PDB file of C-alpha atoms in Angstrom:
ATOM      1  CA  MET A   1      10.276 -41.172  58.322  1.00  0.00           C
ATOM      2  CA  LYS A   2      11.148 -43.451  61.225  1.00  0.00           C
ATOM      3  CA  VAL A   3      13.343 -46.499  60.647  1.00  0.00           C
ATOM      4  CA  ILE A   4      15.017 -48.919  63.038  1.00  0.00           C
ATOM      5  CA  ALA A   5      18.666 -48.175  63.831  1.00  0.00           C
ATOM      6  CA  SER A   6      19.986 -51.401  62.266  1.00  0.00           C
ATOM      7  CA  GLN A   7      18.738 -50.255  58.818  1.00  0.00           C
ATOM      8  CA  ILE A   8      20.878 -47.097  58.820  1.00  0.00           C
ATOM      9  CA  ARG A   9      23.730 -47.110  56.272  1.00  0.00           C
ATOM     10  CA  LYS A  10      26.669 -44.866  55.391  1.00  0.00           C
ATOM     11  CA  GLY A  11      25.442 -41.841  53.433  1.00  0.00           C
ATOM     12  CA  ASN A  12      21.950 -41.762  55.007  1.00  0.00           C
ATOM     13  CA  ILE A  13      20.735 -38.426  56.397  1.00  0.00           C
ATOM     14  CA  LEU A  14      19.282 -38.472  59.924  1.00  0.00           C
ATOM     15  CA  GLU A  15      17.379 -35.847  61.844  1.00  0.00           C
ATOM     16  CA  VAL A  16      18.542 -35.748  65.481  1.00  0.00           C
ATOM     17  CA  GLU A  17      17.152 -33.082  67.836  1.00  0.00           C
ATOM     18  CA  GLY A  18      15.988 -30.966  64.896  1.00  0.00           C
ATOM     19  CA  LYS A  19      19.373 -30.950  63.104  1.00  0.00           C
ATOM     20  CA  LEU A  20      20.478 -32.897  60.018  1.00  0.00           C
ATOM     21  CA  TYR A  21      23.384 -35.341  60.193  1.00  0.00           C
ATOM     22  CA  ALA A  22      25.130 -37.340  57.455  1.00  0.00           C
ATOM     23  CA  VAL A  23      25.998 -40.903  58.514  1.00  0.00           C
ATOM     24  CA  LEU A  24      29.738 -41.594  58.179  1.00  0.00           C
ATOM     25  CA  VAL A  25      29.835 -45.085  59.743  1.00  0.00           C
ATOM     26  CA  ALA A  26      27.043 -47.374  60.960  1.00  0.00           C
ATOM     27  CA  GLU A  27      28.028 -50.629  62.678  1.00  0.00           C
ATOM     28  CA  SER A  28      25.767 -53.139  64.400  1.00  0.00           C
ATOM     29  CA  PHE A  29      27.119 -55.131  67.349  1.00  0.00           C
ATOM     30  CA  HIS A  30      25.525 -58.417  68.422  1.00  0.00           C
ATOM     31  CA  PRO A  31      27.103 -59.501  71.704  1.00  0.00           C
ATOM     32  CA  GLY A  32      26.580 -63.071  72.846  1.00  0.00           C
ATOM     33  CA  LYS A  33      24.754 -61.797  75.883  1.00  0.00           C
ATOM     34  CA  GLY A  34      22.890 -58.518  76.209  1.00  0.00           C
ATOM     35  CA  THR A  35      21.142 -56.170  73.818  1.00  0.00           C
ATOM     36  CA  PRO A  36      22.357 -55.770  70.213  1.00  0.00           C
ATOM     37  CA  THR A  37      23.332 -52.161  69.494  1.00  0.00           C
ATOM     38  CA  THR A  38      24.115 -49.972  66.500  1.00  0.00           C
ATOM     39  CA  GLN A  39      26.944 -47.435  66.711  1.00  0.00           C
ATOM     40  CA  ILE A  40      26.428 -44.472  64.324  1.00  0.00           C
ATOM     41  CA  ASP A  41      29.123 -41.872  63.626  1.00  0.00           C
ATOM     42  CA  MET A  42      27.617 -38.733  62.064  1.00  0.00           C
ATOM     43  CA  ARG A  43      28.604 -35.272  60.794  1.00  0.00           C
ATOM     44  CA  ARG A  44      26.245 -32.329  61.334  1.00  0.00           C
ATOM     45  CA  LEU A  45      25.526 -30.767  57.945  1.00  0.00           C
ATOM     46  CA  SER A  46      25.216 -27.184  59.207  1.00  0.00           C
ATOM     47  CA  ASP A  47      28.691 -26.850  60.744  1.00  0.00           C
ATOM     48  CA  GLY A  48      30.577 -30.142  60.215  1.00  0.00           C
ATOM     49  CA  VAL A  49      30.687 -31.197  63.893  1.00  0.00           C
ATOM     50  CA  LYS A  50      31.091 -34.966  64.245  1.00  0.00           C
ATOM     51  CA  ILE A  51      29.198 -36.942  66.875  1.00  0.00           C
ATOM     52  CA  SER A  52      28.769 -40.600  67.723  1.00  0.00           C
ATOM     53  CA  ASN A  53      25.559 -42.150  69.056  1.00  0.00           C
ATOM     54  CA  ARG A  54      24.719 -45.686  70.171  1.00  0.00           C
ATOM     55  CA  TYR A  55      21.194 -47.045  69.735  1.00  0.00           C
ATOM     56  CA  LYS A  56      19.492 -50.361  70.442  1.00  0.00           C
ATOM     57  CA  THR A  57      19.150 -52.043  67.019  1.00  0.00           C
ATOM     58  CA  THR A  58      15.343 -51.963  67.267  1.00  0.00           C
ATOM     59  CA  GLU A  59      15.184 -48.312  68.416  1.00  0.00           C
ATOM     60  CA  GLN A  60      13.425 -45.879  66.059  1.00  0.00           C
ATOM     61  CA  VAL A  61      15.588 -43.207  64.386  1.00  0.00           C
ATOM     62  CA  GLU A  62      14.251 -40.275  62.335  1.00  0.00           C
ATOM     63  CA  ARG A  63      15.559 -40.439  58.766  1.00  0.00           C
ATOM     64  CA  ALA A  64      15.290 -37.109  56.935  1.00  0.00           C
ATOM     65  CA  PHE A  65      13.420 -37.154  53.637  1.00  0.00           C
ATOM     66  CA  VAL A  66      16.039 -36.660  50.975  1.00  0.00           C
ATOM     67  CA  GLU A  67      15.697 -37.220  47.275  1.00  0.00           C
ATOM     68  CA  ASP A  68      18.350 -39.374  45.605  1.00  0.00           C
ATOM     69  CA  ARG A  69      19.030 -38.376  42.000  1.00  0.00           C
ATOM     70  CA  ASP A  70      21.644 -39.299  39.421  1.00  0.00           C
ATOM     71  CA  PHE A  71      24.118 -36.572  38.494  1.00  0.00           C
ATOM     72  CA  SER A  72      27.034 -36.541  36.074  1.00  0.00           C
ATOM     73  CA  TYR A  73      30.335 -35.153  37.389  1.00  0.00           C
ATOM     74  CA  LEU A  74      31.666 -32.240  35.315  1.00  0.00           C
ATOM     75  CA  PHE A  75      34.638 -30.541  37.020  1.00  0.00           C
ATOM     76  CA  ALA A  76      36.129 -29.161  40.252  1.00  0.00           C
ATOM     77  CA  ASP A  77      37.166 -25.557  40.914  1.00  0.00           C
ATOM     78  CA  GLY A  78      37.639 -23.186  43.852  1.00  0.00           C
ATOM     79  CA  GLU A  79      33.921 -23.153  44.672  1.00  0.00           C
ATOM     80  CA  GLY A  80      33.574 -26.939  44.872  1.00  0.00           C
ATOM     81  CA  PHE A  81      32.583 -29.805  42.604  1.00  0.00           C
ATOM     82  CA  THR A  82      30.143 -29.198  39.740  1.00  0.00           C
ATOM     83  CA  PHE A  83      27.602 -31.878  38.822  1.00  0.00           C
ATOM     84  CA  MET A  84      24.885 -31.914  36.159  1.00  0.00           C
ATOM     85  CA  ASN A  85      21.424 -33.419  36.610  1.00  0.00           C
ATOM     86  CA  THR A  86      21.132 -36.167  33.969  1.00  0.00           C
ATOM     87  CA  GLU A  87      17.395 -35.484  33.461  1.00  0.00           C
ATOM     88  CA  ASN A  88      17.082 -31.692  33.101  1.00  0.00           C
ATOM     89  CA  TYR A  89      20.767 -30.660  32.645  1.00  0.00           C
ATOM     90  CA  GLU A  90      20.712 -28.235  35.613  1.00  0.00           C
ATOM     91  CA  GLN A  91      24.089 -27.776  37.281  1.00  0.00           C
ATOM     92  CA  LEU A  92      24.684 -28.106  41.010  1.00  0.00           C
ATOM     93  CA  ILE A  93      27.810 -27.101  42.933  1.00  0.00           C
ATOM     94  CA  VAL A  94      28.632 -29.449  45.809  1.00  0.00           C
ATOM     95  CA  SER A  95      30.984 -28.367  48.621  1.00  0.00           C
ATOM     96  CA  LYS A  96      34.250 -30.150  49.400  1.00  0.00           C
ATOM     97  CA  ASP A  97      32.851 -31.150  52.822  1.00  0.00           C
ATOM     98  CA  VAL A  98      30.020 -33.158  51.238  1.00  0.00           C
ATOM     99  CA  VAL A  99      32.264 -34.892  48.659  1.00  0.00           C
ATOM    100  CA  GLY A 100      34.978 -35.652  51.251  1.00  0.00           C
ATOM    101  CA  ASP A 101      36.857 -38.939  50.685  1.00  0.00           C
ATOM    102  CA  ALA A 102      35.089 -39.515  47.357  1.00  0.00           C
ATOM    103  CA  ALA A 103      37.007 -36.673  45.634  1.00  0.00           C
ATOM    104  CA  PRO A 104      39.951 -38.733  44.260  1.00  0.00           C
ATOM    105  CA  TYR A 105      37.566 -41.202  42.621  1.00  0.00           C
ATOM    106  CA  LEU A 106      35.572 -38.605  40.669  1.00  0.00           C
ATOM    107  CA  GLN A 107      36.196 -38.771  36.922  1.00  0.00           C
ATOM    108  CA  GLU A 108      34.749 -36.485  34.271  1.00  0.00           C
ATOM    109  CA  GLY A 109      31.411 -37.823  32.995  1.00  0.00           C
ATOM    110  CA  MET A 110      31.033 -40.321  35.881  1.00  0.00           C
ATOM    111  CA  VAL A 111      27.441 -40.781  37.062  1.00  0.00           C
ATOM    112  CA  VAL A 112      27.012 -40.595  40.847  1.00  0.00           C
ATOM    113  CA  ARG A 113      23.970 -40.501  43.105  1.00  0.00           C
ATOM    114  CA  LEU A 114      23.528 -37.286  45.101  1.00  0.00           C
ATOM    115  CA  SER A 115      21.192 -36.967  48.081  1.00  0.00           C
ATOM    116  CA  ILE A 116      19.311 -33.665  47.764  1.00  0.00           C
ATOM    117  CA  PHE A 117      17.642 -31.925  50.730  1.00  0.00           C
ATOM    118  CA  GLU A 118      15.990 -28.532  50.123  1.00  0.00           C
ATOM    119  CA  ASP A 119      17.919 -28.041  46.822  1.00  0.00           C
ATOM    120  CA  GLN A 120      21.285 -28.677  48.530  1.00  0.00           C
ATOM    121  CA  ALA A 121      23.443 -31.780  48.058  1.00  0.00           C
ATOM    122  CA  VAL A 122      23.982 -33.420  51.449  1.00  0.00           C
ATOM    123  CA  GLY A 123      25.475 -36.769  50.442  1.00  0.00           C
ATOM    124  CA  ILE A 124      27.189 -38.585  47.584  1.00  0.00           C
ATOM    125  CA  VAL A 125      27.218 -42.261  46.599  1.00  0.00           C
ATOM    126  CA  LEU A 126      29.861 -43.417  44.125  1.00  0.00           C
ATOM    127  CA  PRO A 127      29.689 -46.572  42.029  1.00  0.00           C
ATOM    128  CA  GLN A 128      30.769 -49.431  44.324  1.00  0.00           C
ATOM    129  CA  ARG A 129      33.750 -50.475  42.160  1.00  0.00           C
ATOM    130  CA  MET A 130      36.098 -48.608  39.846  1.00  0.00           C
ATOM    131  CA  THR A 131      38.816 -49.635  37.425  1.00  0.00           C
ATOM    132  CA  LEU A 132      42.089 -47.745  37.892  1.00  0.00           C
ATOM    133  CA  GLU A 133      45.661 -48.141  36.711  1.00  0.00           C
ATOM    134  CA  VAL A 134      48.590 -48.891  39.031  1.00  0.00           C
ATOM    135  CA  VAL A 135      51.113 -46.072  38.537  1.00  0.00           C
ATOM    136  CA  GLU A 136      53.793 -47.071  41.008  1.00  0.00           C
ATOM    137  CA  THR A 137      54.514 -50.162  43.109  1.00  0.00           C
ATOM    138  CA  GLU A 138      57.472 -52.004  44.585  1.00  0.00           C
ATOM    139  CA  PRO A 139      59.099 -54.720  42.466  1.00  0.00           C
ATOM    140  CA  THR A 140      58.168 -58.288  43.370  1.00  0.00           C
ATOM    141  CA  THR A 141      60.620 -59.950  45.745  1.00  0.00           C
ATOM    142  CA  LYS A 142      61.675 -63.408  44.614  1.00  0.00           C
ATOM    143  CA  GLY A 143      60.048 -66.075  46.723  1.00  0.00           C
ATOM    144  CA  GLN A 144      57.249 -63.762  47.822  1.00  0.00           C
ATOM    145  CA  THR A 145      54.482 -65.930  46.403  1.00  0.00           C
ATOM    146  CA  ALA A 146      52.267 -66.388  49.451  1.00  0.00           C
ATOM    147  CA  SER A 147      48.720 -65.467  48.471  1.00  0.00           C
ATOM    148  CA  SER A 148      48.193 -63.475  51.667  1.00  0.00           C
ATOM    149  CA  SER A 149      51.087 -61.090  51.051  1.00  0.00           C
ATOM    150  CA  PHE A 150      50.302 -57.669  49.609  1.00  0.00           C
ATOM    151  CA  LYS A 151      52.505 -54.714  48.643  1.00  0.00           C
ATOM    152  CA  PRO A 152      51.729 -50.961  48.582  1.00  0.00           C
ATOM    153  CA  ALA A 153      50.808 -49.327  45.272  1.00  0.00           C
ATOM    154  CA  ILE A 154      49.828 -45.855  44.089  1.00  0.00           C
ATOM    155  CA  LEU A 155      46.871 -45.739  41.692  1.00  0.00           C
ATOM    156  CA  SER A 156      46.238 -43.332  38.794  1.00  0.00           C
ATOM    157  CA  ASN A 157      43.991 -41.171  41.013  1.00  0.00           C
ATOM    158  CA  GLY A 158      46.697 -40.792  43.701  1.00  0.00           C
ATOM    159  CA  VAL A 159      45.095 -43.183  46.198  1.00  0.00           C
ATOM    160  CA  ARG A 160      47.328 -45.718  47.960  1.00  0.00           C
ATOM    161  CA  SER A 161      46.180 -49.331  47.946  1.00  0.00           C
ATOM    162  CA  MET A 162      47.561 -52.758  48.806  1.00  0.00           C
ATOM    163  CA  VAL A 163      47.885 -55.116  45.815  1.00  0.00           C
ATOM    164  CA  PRO A 164      49.047 -58.738  45.347  1.00  0.00           C
ATOM    165  CA  PRO A 165      52.732 -59.296  44.425  1.00  0.00           C
ATOM    166  CA  HIS A 166      52.014 -60.147  40.758  1.00  0.00           C
ATOM    167  CA  ILE A 167      50.529 -56.671  40.040  1.00  0.00           C
ATOM    168  CA  GLY A 168      53.019 -54.246  38.475  1.00  0.00           C
ATOM    169  CA  PRO A 169      52.965 -50.646  37.151  1.00  0.00           C
ATOM    170  CA  GLY A 170      50.637 -50.202  34.175  1.00  0.00           C
ATOM    171  CA  THR A 171      48.248 -52.961  35.302  1.00  0.00           C
ATOM    172  CA  ARG A 172      44.561 -51.995  35.455  1.00  0.00           C
ATOM    173  CA  ILE A 173      42.821 -53.198  38.628  1.00  0.00           C
ATOM    174  CA  VAL A 174      39.329 -53.022  40.144  1.00  0.00           C
ATOM    175  CA  VAL A 175      39.104 -51.353  43.573  1.00  0.00           C
ATOM    176  CA  LEU A 176      36.285 -50.696  46.043  1.00  0.00           C
ATOM    177  CA  THR A 177      35.497 -46.970  46.254  1.00  0.00           C
ATOM    178  CA  ASP A 178      34.619 -47.250  49.978  1.00  0.00           C
ATOM    179  CA  ASP A 179      38.206 -47.878  51.094  1.00  0.00           C
ATOM    180  CA  GLY A 180      40.365 -48.243  47.963  1.00  0.00           C
ATOM    181  CA  SER A 181      40.965 -51.945  48.575  1.00  0.00           C
ATOM    182  CA  TYR A 182      41.978 -54.305  45.749  1.00  0.00           C
ATOM    183  CA  VAL A 183      39.250 -56.570  44.317  1.00  0.00           C
ATOM    184  CA  GLU A 184      40.681 -58.098  41.144  1.00  0.00           C
ATOM    185  CA  ARG A 185      42.676 -57.486  37.985  1.00  0.00           C
ATOM    186  CA  ALA A 186      40.576 -55.625  35.376  1.00  0.00           C
ATOM    187  CA  LYS A 187      39.233 -57.831  32.615  1.00  0.00           C
ATOM    188  CA  ASP A 188      39.549 -55.207  29.838  1.00  0.00           C
TER     189      ASP A 188
END
């Protein structure tokens, strides 16, 4: 199915010159003068080669037909990550290459959306936000009360994030799964 380049998002699967590519980053640029463009960084599914293409934002791009289905995460082992279809309870093993940066955020029983192409998982979409606990962080320095100052912290899943000075170890916080950035203190 053809779509315009500006509609492409991270996680979409594109067909370029007969090969399938997973979109890693899609950014649209609108210069003051000249033609708006969309820069798309992609990874070829067959061998993992990364490429970067630039399109005019109105240019047509071939989006591969993939089926998005909800799966529940079960466990990880040497073969990869095992997910279960929430409708028919079939299990699917997804390679480490497909899961990529999402691996630290996976928790047992978590429901994620997998993009399926010819019975193979080619992409994963996590919930946008997650609640995690701060395991380790620097103590607050007296006088460091400026709202724009942040300090490094290590979360319960091992990911490093920047948190405000008032957050200490043991505090539960909400983070974005895209980049691990702090959103707010958890309300639970």
